[in-house]
Short mmCIF file of C-alpha atoms in Angstrom, two decimals:
data_model
loop_
_atom_site.label_atom_id
_atom_site.label_comp_id
_atom_site.label_asym_id
_atom_site.label_seq_id
_atom_site.Cartn_x
_atom_site.Cartn_y
_atom_site.Cartn_z
CA MET A 224 -25.70 -92.75 176.52
CA LEU A 225 -26.70 -95.98 177.85
CA ARG A 226 -24.88 -98.82 178.23
CA VAL A 227 -26.23 -102.78 177.94
CA VAL A 228 -24.23 -105.81 178.34
CA ARG A 229 -25.46 -109.32 178.91
CA SER A 230 -23.33 -112.60 178.52
CA ALA A 231 -24.30 -116.19 178.08
CA ILE A 232 -22.39 -119.74 178.03
CA ILE A 233 -23.88 -121.55 175.23
CA ASP A 234 -23.56 -125.43 175.13
CA ALA A 235 -22.50 -125.54 171.47
CA PRO A 236 -19.45 -124.91 169.65
CA VAL A 237 -18.88 -121.80 168.35
CA ALA A 238 -19.16 -122.23 164.64
CA ARG A 239 -22.19 -124.06 165.24
CA VAL A 240 -23.79 -120.95 167.61
CA TRP A 241 -21.99 -118.06 164.69
CA GLU A 242 -23.77 -120.34 161.86
CA VAL A 243 -27.07 -119.51 163.20
CA LEU A 244 -26.31 -115.75 164.34
CA ARG A 245 -24.52 -114.33 161.44
CA ASP A 246 -27.41 -115.02 159.49
CA PHE A 247 -28.81 -111.35 160.13
CA ASN A 248 -32.39 -112.48 159.49
CA SER A 249 -32.41 -115.96 161.58
CA HIS A 250 -34.05 -114.27 164.48
CA THR A 251 -37.16 -115.20 163.65
CA GLU A 252 -36.49 -118.65 164.03
CA TRP A 253 -34.78 -118.44 167.91
CA HIS A 254 -36.29 -114.80 169.27
CA PRO A 255 -39.47 -115.06 171.04
CA ALA A 256 -40.47 -111.30 170.69
CA ILE A 257 -40.32 -111.75 166.71
CA ALA A 258 -43.43 -112.05 164.70
CA HIS A 259 -41.75 -111.80 161.64
CA SER A 260 -39.03 -110.14 159.89
CA GLN A 261 -37.58 -110.02 156.29
CA ILE A 262 -34.25 -108.09 154.23
CA GLU A 263 -35.14 -105.25 152.56
CA GLY A 264 -34.59 -105.85 148.53
CA GLY A 265 -34.54 -109.43 149.27
CA GLU A 266 -30.63 -108.56 149.69
CA PRO A 267 -29.22 -111.70 151.04
CA SER A 268 -28.75 -111.94 155.29
CA ASP A 269 -24.99 -112.01 155.26
CA ARG A 270 -24.55 -108.64 152.94
CA VAL A 271 -23.17 -105.75 155.44
CA GLY A 272 -25.05 -102.86 155.12
CA CYS A 273 -28.07 -104.60 154.51
CA VAL A 274 -31.40 -103.85 156.26
CA ARG A 275 -33.81 -106.59 158.20
CA SER A 276 -37.36 -104.79 158.90
CA PHE A 277 -39.15 -106.55 161.71
CA VAL A 278 -42.35 -106.62 163.60
CA LEU A 279 -42.43 -108.14 167.45
CA ARG A 280 -45.46 -109.86 168.87
CA ASP A 281 -46.81 -106.75 170.56
CA GLY A 282 -46.74 -105.27 166.82
CA ALA A 283 -44.06 -102.50 167.41
CA ARG A 284 -42.33 -102.27 163.97
CA VAL A 285 -38.05 -101.97 163.48
CA ARG A 286 -35.47 -101.42 161.22
CA GLU A 287 -32.16 -102.34 161.56
CA GLN A 288 -28.78 -102.20 159.23
CA LEU A 289 -25.50 -104.34 159.68
CA LEU A 290 -22.80 -102.30 159.99
CA THR A 291 -19.76 -105.04 160.81
CA LEU A 292 -19.95 -108.92 160.48
CA SER A 293 -16.48 -110.88 160.85
CA ASP A 294 -16.63 -114.86 160.30
CA ARG A 295 -12.98 -113.97 161.62
CA ASP A 296 -13.81 -113.23 165.42
CA TRP A 297 -17.49 -113.98 165.31
CA ARG A 298 -18.79 -110.82 165.49
CA MET A 299 -21.46 -108.78 164.17
CA THR A 300 -22.45 -104.73 164.71
CA TYR A 301 -25.47 -103.55 163.61
CA CYS A 302 -27.83 -100.03 164.46
CA ILE A 303 -31.62 -99.53 164.52
CA LEU A 304 -32.44 -97.32 161.46
CA GLU A 305 -36.13 -96.80 162.57
CA ALA A 306 -37.96 -97.98 165.32
CA ASP A 307 -41.64 -97.24 167.23
CA VAL A 308 -39.37 -97.40 170.63
CA PRO A 309 -37.07 -94.58 170.79
CA LEU A 310 -34.19 -95.97 171.35
CA GLN A 311 -31.83 -93.32 169.92
CA ARG A 312 -28.52 -93.67 168.09
CA TYR A 313 -28.62 -97.81 169.00
CA VAL A 314 -25.33 -99.66 167.93
CA ALA A 315 -25.30 -103.56 169.28
CA THR A 316 -22.82 -105.69 168.71
CA VAL A 317 -23.18 -109.14 168.74
CA GLN A 318 -19.67 -111.42 169.85
CA LEU A 319 -18.25 -114.85 170.38
CA ARG A 320 -15.63 -116.73 171.63
CA GLU A 321 -14.49 -120.26 171.84
CA VAL A 322 -14.73 -121.51 175.25
CA THR A 323 -11.79 -124.63 174.22
CA ASP A 324 -12.14 -126.45 177.47
CA GLY A 325 -15.42 -128.11 176.62
CA ALA A 326 -16.37 -127.14 173.14
CA ARG A 327 -18.92 -124.20 174.76
CA SER A 328 -19.17 -120.45 173.28
CA PHE A 329 -19.11 -117.55 175.39
CA TRP A 330 -21.88 -114.65 174.11
CA GLN A 331 -21.59 -111.49 174.64
CA TRP A 332 -24.11 -108.81 173.95
CA THR A 333 -23.96 -105.20 174.07
CA SER A 334 -25.38 -102.02 173.08
CA THR A 335 -25.14 -98.27 173.40
CA PHE A 336 -27.91 -96.14 172.91
CA GLY A 337 -29.31 -92.77 174.18
CA ALA A 338 -33.36 -92.68 175.55
CA PRO A 339 -35.87 -89.97 176.37
CA PRO A 340 -35.34 -88.35 180.01
CA GLY A 341 -37.02 -90.54 182.67
CA ARG A 342 -37.28 -93.36 180.27
CA GLU A 343 -33.79 -94.59 180.34
CA ALA A 344 -34.33 -97.84 183.19
CA GLU A 345 -37.02 -98.99 181.28
CA LEU A 346 -35.29 -98.77 178.04
CA THR A 347 -32.33 -100.26 179.65
CA ARG A 348 -34.62 -103.20 181.33
CA LEU A 349 -36.11 -103.66 177.72
CA VAL A 350 -32.95 -104.31 175.88
CA GLY A 351 -31.27 -106.13 178.51
CA VAL A 352 -33.97 -108.14 180.25
CA ASP A 353 -36.58 -108.47 176.93
CA VAL A 354 -34.29 -108.54 174.03
CA TYR A 355 -30.72 -109.87 174.79
CA GLU A 356 -32.04 -111.93 177.94
CA ALA A 357 -34.65 -113.44 176.12
CA GLY A 358 -32.95 -113.82 172.76
CA MET A 359 -29.77 -116.25 174.30
CA ARG A 360 -32.35 -118.26 176.14
CA GLY A 361 -33.67 -118.88 173.00
CA VAL A 362 -30.44 -120.01 170.91
CA ALA A 363 -29.73 -121.73 174.07
CA ARG A 364 -32.70 -123.32 173.58
CA LEU A 365 -31.84 -124.46 169.65
CA PHE A 366 -28.72 -126.29 171.40
CA SER A 367 -30.12 -128.07 174.00
CA MET B 46 4.07 -116.98 164.91
CA ILE B 47 2.71 -119.55 167.05
CA ARG B 48 -0.50 -118.64 168.88
CA VAL B 49 -2.05 -120.51 171.99
CA TYR B 50 -5.88 -119.93 172.87
CA THR B 51 -7.09 -121.70 176.07
CA SER B 52 -10.67 -120.46 177.16
CA SER B 53 -12.97 -122.03 180.46
CA VAL B 54 -15.40 -120.92 182.36
CA ILE B 55 -15.27 -120.01 186.35
CA GLU B 56 -18.33 -120.76 188.82
CA ALA B 57 -17.63 -117.49 190.43
CA PRO B 58 -17.82 -113.45 189.72
CA ALA B 59 -15.23 -112.08 187.44
CA GLU B 60 -14.36 -109.56 190.68
CA GLN B 61 -13.81 -112.36 192.76
CA VAL B 62 -11.31 -114.32 190.13
CA TRP B 63 -9.43 -111.53 189.40
CA THR B 64 -9.11 -109.94 193.42
CA LEU B 65 -6.82 -113.89 193.06
CA VAL B 66 -5.42 -113.70 190.26
CA ARG B 67 -4.74 -109.77 189.39
CA ASP B 68 -1.63 -110.22 191.90
CA PHE B 69 1.56 -110.72 189.66
CA ASN B 70 3.41 -112.02 192.79
CA GLU B 71 0.68 -114.29 193.53
CA LEU B 72 1.04 -117.51 190.99
CA PRO B 73 1.98 -120.14 193.74
CA ALA B 74 -1.03 -118.79 195.45
CA TRP B 75 -3.46 -120.33 192.93
CA HIS B 76 -0.98 -122.55 190.06
CA PRO B 77 -0.13 -125.86 191.11
CA LEU B 78 2.90 -125.72 188.93
CA ILE B 79 4.58 -122.47 190.86
CA VAL B 80 6.74 -123.19 194.00
CA ASP B 81 7.71 -119.68 194.96
CA SER B 82 7.90 -116.15 193.41
CA ARG B 83 9.28 -112.69 194.04
CA ILE B 84 9.14 -109.64 192.38
CA GLU B 85 12.71 -108.20 191.78
CA ASN B 86 13.85 -105.06 193.32
CA GLY B 87 11.48 -104.73 195.57
CA HIS B 88 8.85 -103.39 193.16
CA LEU B 89 5.26 -103.64 194.17
CA ALA B 90 3.39 -106.27 192.31
CA ASP B 91 1.02 -104.09 190.05
CA LYS B 92 3.76 -101.36 189.06
CA LEU B 93 3.68 -101.53 185.47
CA GLY B 94 7.04 -103.18 184.46
CA CYS B 95 8.03 -104.97 187.44
CA VAL B 96 9.70 -108.94 186.81
CA ARG B 97 8.41 -111.58 188.81
CA ALA B 98 10.95 -114.50 189.23
CA PHE B 99 9.81 -117.83 190.29
CA ARG B 100 10.58 -121.34 190.02
CA LEU B 101 8.33 -124.50 189.07
CA ARG B 102 8.09 -127.68 190.80
CA ASP B 103 10.25 -129.40 188.11
CA GLY B 104 12.64 -126.97 189.14
CA GLY B 105 12.65 -124.85 186.05
CA PHE B 106 13.38 -121.05 186.46
CA ILE B 107 11.27 -118.37 184.69
CA ARG B 108 11.16 -114.45 184.69
CA GLU B 109 8.49 -112.41 183.26
CA GLN B 110 7.81 -109.01 182.77
CA LEU B 111 4.37 -107.17 183.57
CA LEU B 112 3.40 -105.07 180.50
CA THR B 113 -0.30 -104.08 180.80
CA LEU B 114 -2.39 -104.30 183.85
CA SER B 115 -5.76 -103.25 183.54
CA ASP B 116 -8.89 -103.67 186.63
CA TYR B 117 -11.27 -102.25 184.49
CA ASP B 118 -11.52 -104.98 182.12
CA TYR B 119 -9.35 -107.69 184.10
CA GLN B 120 -6.28 -108.57 181.82
CA CYS B 121 -2.54 -108.58 182.38
CA THR B 122 -0.14 -109.00 179.36
CA TYR B 123 3.46 -110.19 180.02
CA SER B 124 6.30 -111.50 178.25
CA ILE B 125 9.16 -114.03 179.17
CA LEU B 126 12.62 -112.19 179.41
CA GLU B 127 14.23 -116.11 180.56
CA SER B 128 12.53 -118.96 180.72
CA PRO B 129 13.83 -123.03 179.68
CA MET B 130 11.67 -122.91 176.68
CA PRO B 131 13.21 -122.77 173.75
CA LEU B 132 11.02 -119.96 172.36
CA SER B 133 11.69 -116.15 171.89
CA HIS B 134 8.87 -113.07 171.50
CA TYR B 135 6.88 -114.39 173.86
CA VAL B 136 4.02 -112.58 175.24
CA ALA B 137 0.84 -113.97 177.04
CA THR B 138 -2.55 -112.36 178.34
CA LEU B 139 -4.85 -113.87 180.61
CA LYS B 140 -8.50 -112.34 180.59
CA PHE B 141 -11.57 -112.88 182.55
CA THR B 142 -15.08 -111.52 181.41
CA PRO B 143 -18.22 -111.54 183.35
CA VAL B 144 -20.88 -113.82 182.43
CA THR B 145 -24.08 -112.08 183.22
CA ASP B 146 -26.03 -114.96 182.76
CA GLY B 147 -25.61 -117.09 186.14
CA ASN B 148 -22.80 -113.82 187.41
CA ARG B 149 -20.03 -116.65 186.52
CA THR B 150 -17.01 -115.66 184.92
CA PHE B 151 -15.45 -116.61 180.92
CA ALA B 152 -11.80 -117.03 181.47
CA GLU B 153 -9.12 -116.73 178.34
CA TRP B 154 -5.40 -117.22 178.41
CA SER B 155 -3.42 -116.88 174.96
CA ALA B 156 0.09 -116.39 174.08
CA GLU B 157 2.21 -115.65 171.11
CA PHE B 158 5.85 -116.61 170.74
CA ASP B 159 8.72 -117.95 168.09
CA CYS B 160 10.05 -120.95 168.26
CA ALA B 161 12.15 -123.71 165.75
CA PRO B 162 9.05 -125.38 163.56
CA ALA B 163 10.12 -128.52 164.70
CA GLN B 164 9.15 -127.91 168.50
CA GLU B 165 5.86 -125.71 167.54
CA ARG B 166 3.04 -128.44 168.52
CA GLU B 167 4.65 -129.78 171.39
CA LEU B 168 5.60 -126.29 173.04
CA ALA B 169 1.83 -125.12 171.80
CA HIS B 170 0.22 -128.54 173.99
CA ASN B 171 2.62 -127.98 176.72
CA ILE B 172 1.75 -123.62 177.45
CA GLY B 173 -1.82 -124.25 176.21
CA GLN B 174 -2.40 -127.70 177.96
CA GLY B 175 0.05 -127.92 180.20
CA VAL B 176 0.22 -124.20 182.15
CA PHE B 177 -3.01 -122.14 181.33
CA GLN B 178 -5.30 -125.39 181.35
CA VAL B 179 -4.22 -126.75 184.45
CA GLY B 180 -4.30 -123.06 186.12
CA PHE B 181 -7.70 -122.68 184.75
CA ASP B 182 -8.63 -126.06 186.03
CA ALA B 183 -7.41 -124.84 189.70
CA LEU B 184 -9.13 -122.11 189.35
CA LYS B 185 -12.50 -123.69 188.66
CA GLN B 186 -11.59 -126.52 191.25
CA ARG B 187 -10.85 -123.17 194.00
CA PHE B 188 -14.68 -121.47 192.57
CA ALA B 189 -16.65 -124.42 192.22
CA ARG B 190 -20.26 -123.81 193.75
CA ARG B 191 -21.60 -126.37 196.04
CA GLY B 192 -25.32 -128.10 195.86
#
């Protein structure tokens, strides 16, 4: 089992950052790798169990399902149902915390998954750098 | 039950901050309000259940007991056994989490306690700002990056 952790400080109050992140289909607005995305079946993007189906700029397809959504502690968990990239048993959590000293937000993005033998380093880098770091920079830009 | 939560960002790696702060007897080394501290009964400062007895700059005397210490996720939890503050059932947690972007530290200090309703606001402010934020300000200053 591989584990990836990335964290950053976003220069905006936690309520504002969460307003963006809690929308399971908002990644088209802030993640540079996403070409287009939709919630299947026209369901609300904050309905636990909903599935987002999206295509990356390189053409790869991914389907992810929302497993947990908490407005109380600013947290969401989701998993990959289907993906062109061989991330196995992938479960990710987005967690925000309030930085009371300065009205900023702490954002931690973590996941665990399996990978085919020999591809561990490549996929760990893909998730940590291309997905999480790029996504966090994208959200930071929304508030800069 | 009152909850107090204070958090901040320190410009140093979490393991470096933790190395300084994990010693339950070393508050005087980094917190400006505390002048001297000792661990009762000659116990080690990382022995769970040990009690630190320390004095504040204003003369106040406090005894606190170590309930949790984790070198894995850089956190400790402790309770107040004795203090001049009009509160009870006080349990606090100090936690440091790495911020991978910039190799910094997200610092959280929280407490829960009971007190008379008329004193809630003042105690919450004194603890959250007067103790926790003052401690974080000292850590921020100590680890400030230059240039």
